[in-house]
Amino acid sequence: KENLHVNIASEILGVHNKELLDERVNDDFVASEELVSKYLVQLAQSDKIEPILKTLLTASGHEFHMRPTGDYCETNTNLPFSDIVASGIQRNELVVGYRKDGICKLNPDKSRIISFTDSDSIIVLSEQ
């Protein structure tokens, strides 16, 4: 009734349905596995992303490690997770998450206030 124009974003999960892409005549966005995989191949061949992928995906590159929380902060103290990230940067490490009470949390909100114990761990990406 209000004559609104709404764009639709969707994903085609099967390549056998790609004919549906040819029939659209509006501004809707449709992604398919084929489209995403072609884009990832282009990214992987980019001069800017290739060194990152080599670092992450080769045996000689950086690795994920579980580190003691005491290496990054004073335990049993409330602090924002961004302080842990900053501590990792000073150690030339990329802090990507933590393990607390046996549960791993990746990419937590940096402003989240958290307190770690000696049994918790910080998850980092580093050379050693």
PDB file of C-alpha atoms in Angstrom:
ATOM      1  CA  LYS A   1       0.000   0.000   0.000  1.00  0.00           C
ATOM      2  CA  GLU A   2       2.869   2.374   0.759  1.00  0.00           C
ATOM      3  CA  ASN A   3       4.682   1.558  -2.507  1.00  0.00           C
ATOM      4  CA  LEU A   4       7.997   0.817  -0.769  1.00  0.00           C
ATOM      5  CA  HIS A   5      10.975  -0.553  -2.692  1.00  0.00           C
ATOM      6  CA  VAL A   6      12.819  -3.237  -0.733  1.00  0.00           C
ATOM      7  CA  ASN A   7      16.085  -4.809  -1.872  1.00  0.00           C
ATOM      8  CA  ILE A   8      16.615  -8.467  -1.081  1.00  0.00           C
ATOM      9  CA  ALA A   9      19.962 -10.112  -0.335  1.00  0.00           C
ATOM     10  CA  SER A  10      20.033 -13.881  -0.647  1.00  0.00           C
ATOM     11  CA  GLU A  11      22.354 -16.805  -1.200  1.00  0.00           C
ATOM     12  CA  ILE A  12      22.081 -19.598  -3.733  1.00  0.00           C
ATOM     13  CA  LEU A  13      23.429 -22.715  -2.032  1.00  0.00           C
ATOM     14  CA  GLY A  14      23.455 -25.002  -5.062  1.00  0.00           C
ATOM     15  CA  VAL A  15      25.201 -24.207  -8.337  1.00  0.00           C
ATOM     16  CA  HIS A  16      22.353 -26.023 -10.097  1.00  0.00           C
ATOM     17  CA  ASN A  17      20.083 -23.092  -9.105  1.00  0.00           C
ATOM     18  CA  LYS A  18      22.223 -20.429 -10.758  1.00  0.00           C
ATOM     19  CA  GLU A  19      19.660 -19.973 -13.548  1.00  0.00           C
ATOM     20  CA  LEU A  20      17.687 -18.016 -10.971  1.00  0.00           C
ATOM     21  CA  LEU A  21      20.397 -15.363 -11.075  1.00  0.00           C
ATOM     22  CA  ASP A  22      19.752 -14.693 -14.755  1.00  0.00           C
ATOM     23  CA  GLU A  23      16.041 -14.048 -14.200  1.00  0.00           C
ATOM     24  CA  ARG A  24      16.355 -11.203 -11.736  1.00  0.00           C
ATOM     25  CA  VAL A  25      15.688  -7.752 -13.143  1.00  0.00           C
ATOM     26  CA  ASN A  26      15.916  -5.553 -10.060  1.00  0.00           C
ATOM     27  CA  ASP A  27      18.555  -4.367  -7.594  1.00  0.00           C
ATOM     28  CA  ASP A  28      18.482  -7.478  -5.421  1.00  0.00           C
ATOM     29  CA  PHE A  29      21.812  -9.044  -4.464  1.00  0.00           C
ATOM     30  CA  VAL A  30      22.290 -12.779  -4.821  1.00  0.00           C
ATOM     31  CA  ALA A  31      25.462 -14.599  -3.818  1.00  0.00           C
ATOM     32  CA  SER A  32      26.350 -18.156  -4.720  1.00  0.00           C
ATOM     33  CA  GLU A  33      29.073 -20.577  -3.635  1.00  0.00           C
ATOM     34  CA  GLU A  34      30.552 -20.280  -7.106  1.00  0.00           C
ATOM     35  CA  LEU A  35      30.672 -16.476  -6.911  1.00  0.00           C
ATOM     36  CA  VAL A  36      32.215 -16.529  -3.438  1.00  0.00           C
ATOM     37  CA  SER A  37      34.834 -19.131  -4.390  1.00  0.00           C
ATOM     38  CA  LYS A  38      35.837 -17.109  -7.486  1.00  0.00           C
ATOM     39  CA  TYR A  39      36.186 -14.013  -5.330  1.00  0.00           C
ATOM     40  CA  LEU A  40      38.341 -15.880  -2.803  1.00  0.00           C
ATOM     41  CA  VAL A  41      40.621 -17.103  -5.594  1.00  0.00           C
ATOM     42  CA  GLN A  42      41.056 -13.515  -6.785  1.00  0.00           C
ATOM     43  CA  LEU A  43      41.846 -12.397  -3.230  1.00  0.00           C
ATOM     44  CA  ALA A  44      44.369 -15.188  -2.748  1.00  0.00           C
ATOM     45  CA  GLN A  45      46.226 -14.087  -5.879  1.00  0.00           C
ATOM     46  CA  SER A  46      46.294 -10.438  -4.817  1.00  0.00           C
ATOM     47  CA  ASP A  47      49.751  -9.060  -4.036  1.00  0.00           C
ATOM     48  CA  LYS A  48      48.377  -7.526  -0.845  1.00  0.00           C
ATOM     49  CA  ILE A  49      46.669 -10.609   0.592  1.00  0.00           C
ATOM     50  CA  GLU A  50      49.132 -13.293  -0.540  1.00  0.00           C
ATOM     51  CA  PRO A  51      51.687 -12.587   2.250  1.00  0.00           C
ATOM     52  CA  ILE A  52      48.918 -12.777   4.842  1.00  0.00           C
ATOM     53  CA  LEU A  53      47.676 -16.117   3.538  1.00  0.00           C
ATOM     54  CA  LYS A  54      51.221 -17.490   3.436  1.00  0.00           C
ATOM     55  CA  THR A  55      51.714 -16.464   7.047  1.00  0.00           C
ATOM     56  CA  LEU A  56      48.453 -18.054   8.159  1.00  0.00           C
ATOM     57  CA  LEU A  57      48.347 -21.162   5.984  1.00  0.00           C
ATOM     58  CA  THR A  58      51.917 -22.465   5.778  1.00  0.00           C
ATOM     59  CA  ALA A  59      53.949 -24.499   8.261  1.00  0.00           C
ATOM     60  CA  SER A  60      56.564 -21.760   8.476  1.00  0.00           C
ATOM     61  CA  GLY A  61      54.033 -19.055   9.308  1.00  0.00           C
ATOM     62  CA  HIS A  62      52.440 -17.918  12.557  1.00  0.00           C
ATOM     63  CA  GLU A  63      50.516 -20.354  14.741  1.00  0.00           C
ATOM     64  CA  PHE A  64      47.748 -20.189  17.316  1.00  0.00           C
ATOM     65  CA  HIS A  65      48.868 -20.591  20.930  1.00  0.00           C
ATOM     66  CA  MET A  66      47.181 -20.713  24.323  1.00  0.00           C
ATOM     67  CA  ARG A  67      49.089 -18.451  26.712  1.00  0.00           C
ATOM     68  CA  PRO A  68      48.758 -17.989  30.487  1.00  0.00           C
ATOM     69  CA  THR A  69      46.618 -14.980  31.336  1.00  0.00           C
ATOM     70  CA  GLY A  70      49.246 -13.751  33.786  1.00  0.00           C
ATOM     71  CA  ASP A  71      51.485 -12.942  30.804  1.00  0.00           C
ATOM     72  CA  TYR A  72      48.947 -10.327  29.619  1.00  0.00           C
ATOM     73  CA  CYS A  73      47.293  -8.950  32.735  1.00  0.00           C
ATOM     74  CA  GLU A  74      46.971  -9.174  36.461  1.00  0.00           C
ATOM     75  CA  THR A  75      44.633 -12.050  37.247  1.00  0.00           C
ATOM     76  CA  ASN A  76      41.427 -11.552  39.256  1.00  0.00           C
ATOM     77  CA  THR A  77      41.245  -7.914  38.113  1.00  0.00           C
ATOM     78  CA  ASN A  78      38.402  -6.398  36.068  1.00  0.00           C
ATOM     79  CA  LEU A  79      39.652  -4.818  32.844  1.00  0.00           C
ATOM     80  CA  PRO A  80      38.467  -4.290  29.255  1.00  0.00           C
ATOM     81  CA  PHE A  81      39.537  -6.968  26.785  1.00  0.00           C
ATOM     82  CA  SER A  82      41.193  -4.187  24.741  1.00  0.00           C
ATOM     83  CA  ASP A  83      43.874  -4.055  27.474  1.00  0.00           C
ATOM     84  CA  ILE A  84      44.683  -7.718  26.753  1.00  0.00           C
ATOM     85  CA  VAL A  85      44.878  -6.942  23.030  1.00  0.00           C
ATOM     86  CA  ALA A  86      47.247  -4.034  23.718  1.00  0.00           C
ATOM     87  CA  SER A  87      49.412  -6.276  25.890  1.00  0.00           C
ATOM     88  CA  GLY A  88      49.595  -8.783  23.028  1.00  0.00           C
ATOM     89  CA  ILE A  89      50.660  -6.059  20.601  1.00  0.00           C
ATOM     90  CA  GLN A  90      53.530  -5.151  22.944  1.00  0.00           C
ATOM     91  CA  ARG A  91      54.595  -8.809  22.785  1.00  0.00           C
ATOM     92  CA  ASN A  92      54.339  -8.772  18.950  1.00  0.00           C
ATOM     93  CA  GLU A  93      51.347 -11.135  19.108  1.00  0.00           C
ATOM     94  CA  LEU A  94      47.798 -10.894  17.805  1.00  0.00           C
ATOM     95  CA  VAL A  95      45.295 -11.650  20.563  1.00  0.00           C
ATOM     96  CA  VAL A  96      42.256 -13.321  18.971  1.00  0.00           C
ATOM     97  CA  GLY A  97      40.352 -14.579  21.991  1.00  0.00           C
ATOM     98  CA  TYR A  98      40.455 -16.388  25.301  1.00  0.00           C
ATOM     99  CA  ARG A  99      39.506 -19.612  27.073  1.00  0.00           C
ATOM    100  CA  LYS A 100      37.621 -19.074  30.319  1.00  0.00           C
ATOM    101  CA  ASP A 101      35.960 -21.812  32.367  1.00  0.00           C
ATOM    102  CA  GLY A 102      36.767 -24.292  29.582  1.00  0.00           C
ATOM    103  CA  ILE A 103      34.936 -22.275  26.894  1.00  0.00           C
ATOM    104  CA  CYS A 104      36.805 -20.614  24.013  1.00  0.00           C
ATOM    105  CA  LYS A 105      35.645 -17.190  22.862  1.00  0.00           C
ATOM    106  CA  LEU A 106      37.083 -15.827  19.602  1.00  0.00           C
ATOM    107  CA  ASN A 107      36.955 -12.168  18.601  1.00  0.00           C
ATOM    108  CA  PRO A 108      35.246 -10.909  21.761  1.00  0.00           C
ATOM    109  CA  ASP A 109      33.989  -7.355  22.103  1.00  0.00           C
ATOM    110  CA  LYS A 110      37.076  -5.289  22.954  1.00  0.00           C
ATOM    111  CA  SER A 111      35.146  -3.087  25.387  1.00  0.00           C
ATOM    112  CA  ARG A 112      33.907  -6.084  27.393  1.00  0.00           C
ATOM    113  CA  ILE A 113      35.024  -5.957  31.015  1.00  0.00           C
ATOM    114  CA  ILE A 114      36.444  -9.304  32.060  1.00  0.00           C
ATOM    115  CA  SER A 115      38.444 -10.851  34.896  1.00  0.00           C
ATOM    116  CA  PHE A 116      40.740 -13.816  34.305  1.00  0.00           C
ATOM    117  CA  THR A 117      41.992 -16.453  36.717  1.00  0.00           C
ATOM    118  CA  ASP A 118      45.243 -18.407  36.587  1.00  0.00           C
ATOM    119  CA  SER A 119      43.406 -21.349  34.962  1.00  0.00           C
ATOM    120  CA  ASP A 120      42.179 -19.221  32.005  1.00  0.00           C
ATOM    121  CA  SER A 121      44.161 -18.735  28.784  1.00  0.00           C
ATOM    122  CA  ILE A 122      44.660 -16.058  26.141  1.00  0.00           C
ATOM    123  CA  ILE A 123      44.502 -17.240  22.502  1.00  0.00           C
ATOM    124  CA  VAL A 124      47.118 -15.571  20.318  1.00  0.00           C
ATOM    125  CA  LEU A 125      48.522 -15.784  16.822  1.00  0.00           C
ATOM    126  CA  SER A 126      52.308 -15.571  16.966  1.00  0.00           C
ATOM    127  CA  GLU A 127      55.510 -16.949  15.507  1.00  0.00           C
ATOM    128  CA  GLN A 128      56.454 -18.917  18.616  1.00  0.00           C
TER     129      GLN A 128
END
